[in-house]
XYZ file of N, CA and C in Angstrom:
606
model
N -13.268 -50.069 -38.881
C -14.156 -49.371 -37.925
C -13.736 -47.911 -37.829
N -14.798 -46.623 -38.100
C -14.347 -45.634 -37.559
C -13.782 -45.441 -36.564
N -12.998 -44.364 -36.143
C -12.101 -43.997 -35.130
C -12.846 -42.730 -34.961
N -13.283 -42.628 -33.505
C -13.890 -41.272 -33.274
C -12.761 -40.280 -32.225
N -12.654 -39.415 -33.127
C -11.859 -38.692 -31.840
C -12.042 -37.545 -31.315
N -11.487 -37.193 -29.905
C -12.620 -36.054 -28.858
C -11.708 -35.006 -29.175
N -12.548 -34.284 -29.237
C -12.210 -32.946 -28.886
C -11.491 -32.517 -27.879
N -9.987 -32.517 -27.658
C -9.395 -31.422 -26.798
C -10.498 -30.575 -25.797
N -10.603 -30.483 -24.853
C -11.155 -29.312 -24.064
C -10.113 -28.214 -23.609
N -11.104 -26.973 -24.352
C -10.116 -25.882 -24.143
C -10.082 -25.405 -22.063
N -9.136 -24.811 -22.395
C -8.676 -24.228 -20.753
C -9.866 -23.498 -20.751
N -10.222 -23.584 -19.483
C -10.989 -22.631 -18.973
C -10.704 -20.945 -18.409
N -11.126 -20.460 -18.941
C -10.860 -18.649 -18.872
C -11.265 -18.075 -17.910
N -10.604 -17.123 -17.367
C -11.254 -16.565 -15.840
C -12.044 -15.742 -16.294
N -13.317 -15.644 -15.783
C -14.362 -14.620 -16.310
C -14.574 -13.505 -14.867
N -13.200 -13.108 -14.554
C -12.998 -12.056 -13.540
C -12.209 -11.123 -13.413
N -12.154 -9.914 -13.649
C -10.914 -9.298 -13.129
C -10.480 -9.482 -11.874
N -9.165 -9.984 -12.234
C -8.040 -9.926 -11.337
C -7.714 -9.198 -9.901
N -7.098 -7.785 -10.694
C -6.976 -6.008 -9.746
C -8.127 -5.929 -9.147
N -9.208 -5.871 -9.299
C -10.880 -5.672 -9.238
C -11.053 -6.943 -7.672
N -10.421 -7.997 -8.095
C -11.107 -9.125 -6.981
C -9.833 -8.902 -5.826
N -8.504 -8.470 -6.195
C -7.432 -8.163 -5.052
C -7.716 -6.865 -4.514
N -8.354 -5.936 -5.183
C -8.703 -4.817 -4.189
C -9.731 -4.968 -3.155
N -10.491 -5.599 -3.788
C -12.066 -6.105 -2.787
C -10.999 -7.419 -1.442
N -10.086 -7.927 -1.702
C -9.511 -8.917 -0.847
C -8.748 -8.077 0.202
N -8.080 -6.806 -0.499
C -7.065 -6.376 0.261
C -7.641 -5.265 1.350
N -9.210 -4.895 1.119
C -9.634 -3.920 1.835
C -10.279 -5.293 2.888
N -10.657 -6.561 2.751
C -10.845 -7.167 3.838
C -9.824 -7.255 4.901
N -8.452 -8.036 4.435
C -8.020 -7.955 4.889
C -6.736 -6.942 5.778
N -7.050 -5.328 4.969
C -6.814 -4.286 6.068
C -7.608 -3.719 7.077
N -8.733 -4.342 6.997
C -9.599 -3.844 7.745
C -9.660 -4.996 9.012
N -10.122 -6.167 8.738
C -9.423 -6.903 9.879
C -8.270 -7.390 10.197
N -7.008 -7.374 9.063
C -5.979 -8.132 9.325
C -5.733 -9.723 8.750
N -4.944 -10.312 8.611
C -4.777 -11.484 8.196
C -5.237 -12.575 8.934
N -5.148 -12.791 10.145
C -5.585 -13.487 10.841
C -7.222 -13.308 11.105
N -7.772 -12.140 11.512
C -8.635 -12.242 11.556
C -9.486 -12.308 10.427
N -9.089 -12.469 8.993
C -10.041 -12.664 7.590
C -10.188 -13.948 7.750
N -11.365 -14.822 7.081
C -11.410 -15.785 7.410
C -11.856 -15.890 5.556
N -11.587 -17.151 5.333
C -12.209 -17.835 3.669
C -13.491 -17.356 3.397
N -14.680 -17.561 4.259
C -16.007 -17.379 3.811
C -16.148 -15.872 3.901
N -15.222 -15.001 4.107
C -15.168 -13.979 3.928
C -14.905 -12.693 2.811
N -13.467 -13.696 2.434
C -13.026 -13.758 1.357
C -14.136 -13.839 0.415
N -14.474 -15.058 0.163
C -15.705 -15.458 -0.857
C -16.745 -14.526 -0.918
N -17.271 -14.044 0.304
C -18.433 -13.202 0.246
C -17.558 -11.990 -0.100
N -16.558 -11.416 0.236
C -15.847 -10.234 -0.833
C -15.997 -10.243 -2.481
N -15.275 -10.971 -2.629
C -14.775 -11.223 -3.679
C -15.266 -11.626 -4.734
N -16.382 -12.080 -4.429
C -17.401 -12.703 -4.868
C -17.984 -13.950 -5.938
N -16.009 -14.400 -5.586
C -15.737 -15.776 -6.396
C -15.531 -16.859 -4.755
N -15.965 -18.123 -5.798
C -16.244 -19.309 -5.232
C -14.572 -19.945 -4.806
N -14.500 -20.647 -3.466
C -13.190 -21.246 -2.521
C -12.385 -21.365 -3.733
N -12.884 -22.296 -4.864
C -12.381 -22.952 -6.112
C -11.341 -21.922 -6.625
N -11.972 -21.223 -6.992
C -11.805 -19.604 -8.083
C -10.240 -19.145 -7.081
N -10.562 -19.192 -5.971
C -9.311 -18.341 -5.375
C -8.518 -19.387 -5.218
N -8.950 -20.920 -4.922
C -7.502 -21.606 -4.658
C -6.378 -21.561 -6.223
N -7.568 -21.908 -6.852
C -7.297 -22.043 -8.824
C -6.221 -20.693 -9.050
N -6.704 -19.673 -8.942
C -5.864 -17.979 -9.537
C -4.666 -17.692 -8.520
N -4.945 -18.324 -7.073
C -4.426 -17.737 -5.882
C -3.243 -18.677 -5.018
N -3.795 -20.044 -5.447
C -3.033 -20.579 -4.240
C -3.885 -21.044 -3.039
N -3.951 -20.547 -2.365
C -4.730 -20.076 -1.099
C -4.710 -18.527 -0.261
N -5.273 -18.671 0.883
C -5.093 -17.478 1.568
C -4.019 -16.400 1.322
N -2.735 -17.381 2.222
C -1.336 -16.445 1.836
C -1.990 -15.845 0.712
N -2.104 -16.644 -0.349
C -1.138 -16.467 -1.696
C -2.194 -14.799 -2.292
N -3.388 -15.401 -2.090
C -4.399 -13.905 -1.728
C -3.802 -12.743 -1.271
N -2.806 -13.136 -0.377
C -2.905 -12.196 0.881
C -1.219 -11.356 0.526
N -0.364 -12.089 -0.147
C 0.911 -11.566 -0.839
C 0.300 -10.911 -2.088
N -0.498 -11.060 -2.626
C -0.630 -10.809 -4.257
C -1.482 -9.367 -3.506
N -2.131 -8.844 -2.432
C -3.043 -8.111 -1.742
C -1.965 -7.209 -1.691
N -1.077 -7.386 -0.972
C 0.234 -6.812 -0.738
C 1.084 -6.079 -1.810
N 1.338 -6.939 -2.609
C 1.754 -6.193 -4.265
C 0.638 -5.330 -4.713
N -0.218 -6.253 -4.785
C -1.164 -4.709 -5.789
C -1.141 -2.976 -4.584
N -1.099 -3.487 -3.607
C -0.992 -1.931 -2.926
C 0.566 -1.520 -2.764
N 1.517 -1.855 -2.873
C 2.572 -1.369 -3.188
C 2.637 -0.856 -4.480
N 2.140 -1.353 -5.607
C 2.324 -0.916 -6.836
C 1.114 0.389 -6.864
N -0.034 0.194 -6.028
C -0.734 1.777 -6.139
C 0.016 2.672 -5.756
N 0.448 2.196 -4.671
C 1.412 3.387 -3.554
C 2.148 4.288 -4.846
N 3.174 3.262 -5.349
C 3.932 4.117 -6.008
C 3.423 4.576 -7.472
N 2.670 4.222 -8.089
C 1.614 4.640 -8.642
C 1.302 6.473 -8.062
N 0.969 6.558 -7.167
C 0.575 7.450 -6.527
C 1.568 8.629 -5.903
N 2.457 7.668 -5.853
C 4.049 8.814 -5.523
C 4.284 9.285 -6.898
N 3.865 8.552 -7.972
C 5.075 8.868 -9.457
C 4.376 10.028 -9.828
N 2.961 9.868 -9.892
C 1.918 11.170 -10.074
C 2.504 12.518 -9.360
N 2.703 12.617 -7.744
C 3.617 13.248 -7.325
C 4.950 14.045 -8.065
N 5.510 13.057 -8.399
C 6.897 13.150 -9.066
C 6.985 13.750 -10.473
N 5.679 13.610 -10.959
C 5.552 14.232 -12.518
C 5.268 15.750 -12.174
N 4.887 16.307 -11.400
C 4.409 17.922 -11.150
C 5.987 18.639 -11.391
N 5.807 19.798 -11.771
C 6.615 20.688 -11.795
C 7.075 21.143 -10.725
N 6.301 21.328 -9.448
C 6.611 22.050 -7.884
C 7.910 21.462 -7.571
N 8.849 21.871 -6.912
C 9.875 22.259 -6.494
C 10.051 21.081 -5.809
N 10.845 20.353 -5.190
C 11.201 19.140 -4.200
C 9.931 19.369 -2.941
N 10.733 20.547 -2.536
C 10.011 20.743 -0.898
C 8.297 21.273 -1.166
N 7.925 21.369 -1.784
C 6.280 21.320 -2.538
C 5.650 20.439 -2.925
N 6.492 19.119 -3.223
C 5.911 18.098 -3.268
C 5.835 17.380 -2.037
N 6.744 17.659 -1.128
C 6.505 16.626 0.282
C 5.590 17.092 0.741
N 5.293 18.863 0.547
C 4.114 19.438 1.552
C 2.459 18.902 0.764
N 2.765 18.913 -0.356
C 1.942 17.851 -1.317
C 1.799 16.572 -0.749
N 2.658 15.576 -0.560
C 2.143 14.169 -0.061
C 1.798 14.676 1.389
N 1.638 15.354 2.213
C 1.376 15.388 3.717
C -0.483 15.572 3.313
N -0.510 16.201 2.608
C -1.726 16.441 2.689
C -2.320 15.934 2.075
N -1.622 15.371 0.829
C -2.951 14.170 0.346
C -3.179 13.301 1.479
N -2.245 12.401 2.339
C -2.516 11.602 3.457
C -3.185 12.577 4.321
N -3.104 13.304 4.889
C -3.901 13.883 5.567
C -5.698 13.421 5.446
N -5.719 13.974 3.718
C -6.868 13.607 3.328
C -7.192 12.392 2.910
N -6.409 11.557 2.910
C -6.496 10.151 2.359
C -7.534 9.135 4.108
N -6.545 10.158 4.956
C -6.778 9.629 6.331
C -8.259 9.941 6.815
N -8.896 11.639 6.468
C -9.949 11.709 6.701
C -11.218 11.144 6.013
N -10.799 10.867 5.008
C -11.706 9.883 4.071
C -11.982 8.597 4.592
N -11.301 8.293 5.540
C -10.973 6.541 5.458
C -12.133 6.548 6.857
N -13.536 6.248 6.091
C -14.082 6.096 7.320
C -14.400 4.517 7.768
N -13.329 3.966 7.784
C -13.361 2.460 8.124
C -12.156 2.594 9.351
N -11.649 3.953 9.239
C -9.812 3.765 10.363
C -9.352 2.669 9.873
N -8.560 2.362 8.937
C -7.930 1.116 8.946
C -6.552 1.552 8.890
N -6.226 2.352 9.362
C -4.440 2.998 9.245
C -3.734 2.618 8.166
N -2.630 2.754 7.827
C -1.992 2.129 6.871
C -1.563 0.516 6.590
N -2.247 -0.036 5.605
C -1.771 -1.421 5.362
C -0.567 -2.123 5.783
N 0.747 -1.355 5.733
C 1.517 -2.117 5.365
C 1.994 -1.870 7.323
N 1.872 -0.692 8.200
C 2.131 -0.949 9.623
C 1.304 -2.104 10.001
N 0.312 -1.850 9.280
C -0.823 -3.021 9.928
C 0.029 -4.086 9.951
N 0.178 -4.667 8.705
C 0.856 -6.076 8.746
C 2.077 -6.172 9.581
N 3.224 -4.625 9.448
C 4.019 -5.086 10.399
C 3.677 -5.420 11.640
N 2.763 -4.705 12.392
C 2.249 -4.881 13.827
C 1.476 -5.948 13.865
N 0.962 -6.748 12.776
C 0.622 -8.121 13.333
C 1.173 -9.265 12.935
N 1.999 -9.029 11.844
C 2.902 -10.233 11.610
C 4.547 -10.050 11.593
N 4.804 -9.263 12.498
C 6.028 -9.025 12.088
C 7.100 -9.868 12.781
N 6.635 -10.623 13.721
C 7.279 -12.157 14.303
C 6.583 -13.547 13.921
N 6.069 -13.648 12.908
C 5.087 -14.483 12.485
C 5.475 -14.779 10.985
N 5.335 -14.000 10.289
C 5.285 -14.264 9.012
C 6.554 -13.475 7.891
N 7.715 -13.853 7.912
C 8.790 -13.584 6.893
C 8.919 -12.847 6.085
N 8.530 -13.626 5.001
C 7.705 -13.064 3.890
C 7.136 -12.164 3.824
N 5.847 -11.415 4.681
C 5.188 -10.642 4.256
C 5.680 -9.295 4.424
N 6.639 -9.536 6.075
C 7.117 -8.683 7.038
C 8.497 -8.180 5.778
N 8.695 -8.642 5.073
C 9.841 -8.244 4.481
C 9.404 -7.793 3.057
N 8.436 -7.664 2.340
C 7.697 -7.344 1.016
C 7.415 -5.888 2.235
N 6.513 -5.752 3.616
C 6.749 -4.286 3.699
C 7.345 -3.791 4.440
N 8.505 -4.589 4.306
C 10.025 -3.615 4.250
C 10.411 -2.887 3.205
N 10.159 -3.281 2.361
C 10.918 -3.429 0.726
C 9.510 -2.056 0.845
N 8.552 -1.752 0.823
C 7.512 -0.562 0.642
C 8.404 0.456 1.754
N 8.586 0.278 2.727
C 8.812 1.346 3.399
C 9.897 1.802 2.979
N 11.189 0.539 2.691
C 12.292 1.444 2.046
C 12.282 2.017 0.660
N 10.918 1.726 0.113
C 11.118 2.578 -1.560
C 10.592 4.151 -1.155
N 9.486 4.259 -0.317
C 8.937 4.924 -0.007
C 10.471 6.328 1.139
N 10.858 6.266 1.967
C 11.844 6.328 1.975
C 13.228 7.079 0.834
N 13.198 6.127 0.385
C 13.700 6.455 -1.069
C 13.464 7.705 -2.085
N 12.066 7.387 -1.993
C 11.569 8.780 -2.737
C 11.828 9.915 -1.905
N 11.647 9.920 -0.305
C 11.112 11.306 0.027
C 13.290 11.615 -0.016
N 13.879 10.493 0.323
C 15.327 10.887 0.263
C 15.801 11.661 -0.875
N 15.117 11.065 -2.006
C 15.883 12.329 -3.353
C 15.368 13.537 -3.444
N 13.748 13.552 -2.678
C 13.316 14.985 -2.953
C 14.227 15.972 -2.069
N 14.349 15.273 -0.961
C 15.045 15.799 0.473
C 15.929 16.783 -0.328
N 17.116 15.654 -0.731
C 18.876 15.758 -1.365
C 18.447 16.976 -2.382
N 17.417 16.408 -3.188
C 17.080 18.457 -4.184
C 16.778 19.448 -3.611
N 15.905 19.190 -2.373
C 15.427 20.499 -2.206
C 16.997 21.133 -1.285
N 17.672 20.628 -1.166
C 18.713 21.218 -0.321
C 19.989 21.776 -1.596
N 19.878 20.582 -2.360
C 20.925 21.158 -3.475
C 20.301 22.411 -3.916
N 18.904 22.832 -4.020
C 19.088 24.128 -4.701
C 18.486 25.127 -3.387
N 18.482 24.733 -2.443
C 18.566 25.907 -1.203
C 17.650 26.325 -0.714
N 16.450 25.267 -0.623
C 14.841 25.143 0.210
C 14.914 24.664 1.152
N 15.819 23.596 1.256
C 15.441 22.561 2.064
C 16.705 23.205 3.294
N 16.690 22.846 4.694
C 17.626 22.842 5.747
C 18.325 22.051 5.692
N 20.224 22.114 5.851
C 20.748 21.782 5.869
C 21.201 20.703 6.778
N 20.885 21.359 8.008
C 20.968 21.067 9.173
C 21.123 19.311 9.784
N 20.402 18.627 9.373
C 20.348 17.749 9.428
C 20.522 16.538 7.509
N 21.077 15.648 7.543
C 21.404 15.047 6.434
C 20.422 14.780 5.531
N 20.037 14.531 4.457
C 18.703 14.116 4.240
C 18.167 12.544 3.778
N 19.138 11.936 4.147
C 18.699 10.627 4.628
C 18.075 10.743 6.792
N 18.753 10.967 7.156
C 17.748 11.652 8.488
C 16.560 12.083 8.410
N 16.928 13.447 7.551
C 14.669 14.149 7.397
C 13.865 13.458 6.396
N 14.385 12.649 5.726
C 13.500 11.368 4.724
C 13.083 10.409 5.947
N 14.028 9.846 6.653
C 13.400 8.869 7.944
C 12.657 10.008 8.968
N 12.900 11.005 9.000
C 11.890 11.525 9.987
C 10.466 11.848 9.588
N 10.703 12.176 8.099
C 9.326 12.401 7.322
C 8.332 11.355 7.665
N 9.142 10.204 7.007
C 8.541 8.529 6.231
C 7.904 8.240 8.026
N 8.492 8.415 9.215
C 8.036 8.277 10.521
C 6.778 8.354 10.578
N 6.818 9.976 10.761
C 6.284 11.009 10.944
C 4.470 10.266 9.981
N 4.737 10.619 8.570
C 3.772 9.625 7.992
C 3.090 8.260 8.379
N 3.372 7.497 8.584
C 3.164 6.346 9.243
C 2.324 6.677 10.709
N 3.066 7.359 11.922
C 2.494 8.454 12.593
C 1.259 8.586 12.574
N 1.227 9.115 11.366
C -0.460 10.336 10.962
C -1.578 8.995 10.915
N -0.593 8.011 10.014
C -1.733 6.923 9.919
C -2.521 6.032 10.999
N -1.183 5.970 12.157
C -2.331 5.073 13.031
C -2.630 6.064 14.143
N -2.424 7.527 14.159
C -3.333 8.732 14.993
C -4.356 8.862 14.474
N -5.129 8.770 13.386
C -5.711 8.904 11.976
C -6.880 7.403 12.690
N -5.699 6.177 12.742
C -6.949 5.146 13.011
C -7.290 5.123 14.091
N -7.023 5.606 15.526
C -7.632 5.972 16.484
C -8.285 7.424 16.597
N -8.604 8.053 14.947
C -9.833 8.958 15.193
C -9.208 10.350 15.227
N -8.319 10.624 15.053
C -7.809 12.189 14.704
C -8.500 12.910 14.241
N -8.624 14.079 14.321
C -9.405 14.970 13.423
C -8.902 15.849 12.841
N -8.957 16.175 12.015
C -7.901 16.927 10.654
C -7.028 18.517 11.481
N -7.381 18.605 12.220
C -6.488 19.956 13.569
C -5.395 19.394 13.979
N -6.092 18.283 14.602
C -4.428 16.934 15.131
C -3.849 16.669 14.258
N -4.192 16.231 12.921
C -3.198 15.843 12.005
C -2.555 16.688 11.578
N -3.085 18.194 11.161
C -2.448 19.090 10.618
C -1.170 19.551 11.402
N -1.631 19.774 12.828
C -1.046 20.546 13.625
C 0.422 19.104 13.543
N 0.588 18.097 13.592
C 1.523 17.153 13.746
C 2.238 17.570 12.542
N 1.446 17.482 11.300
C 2.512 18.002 9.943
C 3.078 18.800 9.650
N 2.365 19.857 10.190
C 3.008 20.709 10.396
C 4.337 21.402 11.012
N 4.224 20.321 12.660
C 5.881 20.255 13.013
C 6.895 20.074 12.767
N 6.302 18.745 11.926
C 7.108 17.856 11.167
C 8.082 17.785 10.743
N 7.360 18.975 9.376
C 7.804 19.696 8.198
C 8.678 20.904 8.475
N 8.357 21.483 9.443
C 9.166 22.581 10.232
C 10.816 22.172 10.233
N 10.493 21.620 9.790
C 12.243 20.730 9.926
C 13.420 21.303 8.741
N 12.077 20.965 8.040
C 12.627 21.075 6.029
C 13.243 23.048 5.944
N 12.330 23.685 6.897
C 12.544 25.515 6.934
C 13.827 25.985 6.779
């Protein structure tokens, strides 16, 4: 008797970008928050089916950590661009003030910065997430600390204070702009704040 035999079925292929469906997830959930995103929300974002996200994702969390990485990796994405210019240490911080500045007046949703967001709503709640933006604030941090330490080694920057100090007063200060920014600032208030700020660095 013949022997008939089946065909293997191949894996099924995601017919989605990835980056593309976590950016559309991660602007839901900065805009309301984790708690307040709900699944059918998700879905109507994203514009893949419960299936699609449990299948690639996990679930929610797992949405909602992977949401988290992809905007840490823009962030610094976005600092390294920074970091490639020729301008001087203390020209590049006056550089990131004002891209946020403008990052802030653009944002006509107010959703302040992602990653306070999450601290201020999960930061006795959820471990994990609260500690992925830790790990952002201290890279972030990080950066403005080495520009700090140059601009002083070659004699821009004020001494006065250490520059692990004016890196935490900066990185503040930033954060700051963002949730003055989501209760509606208008680019005078923000300026006039960065301006103090920075007065530091003189």
């Amino acid at each position: 008797m013949e022997r008939k035999f089946q065909t293997p079925s191949m894996p099924k292929t995601k017919q989605f970008d990835e980056t593309e469906v976590l950016r559309k997830a991660r602007n839901v959930f900065w805009v309301k928050g984790y708690n307040g995103t709900s699944m059918d929300e998700l879905v109507r974002a994203t514009g893949l089916s419960r299936s699609s996200i449990y299948d690639t994702f996990g679930d929610k969390h797992g949405l909602f950590v992977r949401s988290i990485q992809l905007y840490g990796q823009e962030e610094r994405e976005a600092l390294a661009k920074i970091m490639q210019n020729d301008f001087s240490p203390k020209k590049k911080i006056h550089l990131l003030f004002k891209g946020m500045i403008g990052d802030i007046l653009e944002d006509k949703d107010n959703k302040g910065c992602f990653i306070v967001n999450i601290i201020t709503e999960l930061s006795c709640l959820d471990k994990q997430v609260t500690a992925m933006a830790s790990e952002e604030m201290a890279r972030s941090e990080e950066a403005l600390f080495q520009w700090v330490r140059q601009g002083q080694a070659a004699g821009e920057i004020n001494k006065s204070h250490s520059a692990r100090t004016l890196a935490r007063h900066l990185q503040n200060t930033i954060y700051g702009l963002r949730v003055t920014g989501k209760a509606g600032a208008n680019r005078a208030i923000l300026e006039d704040i960065a301006k103090a700020a920075l007065s530091v660095l003189d």
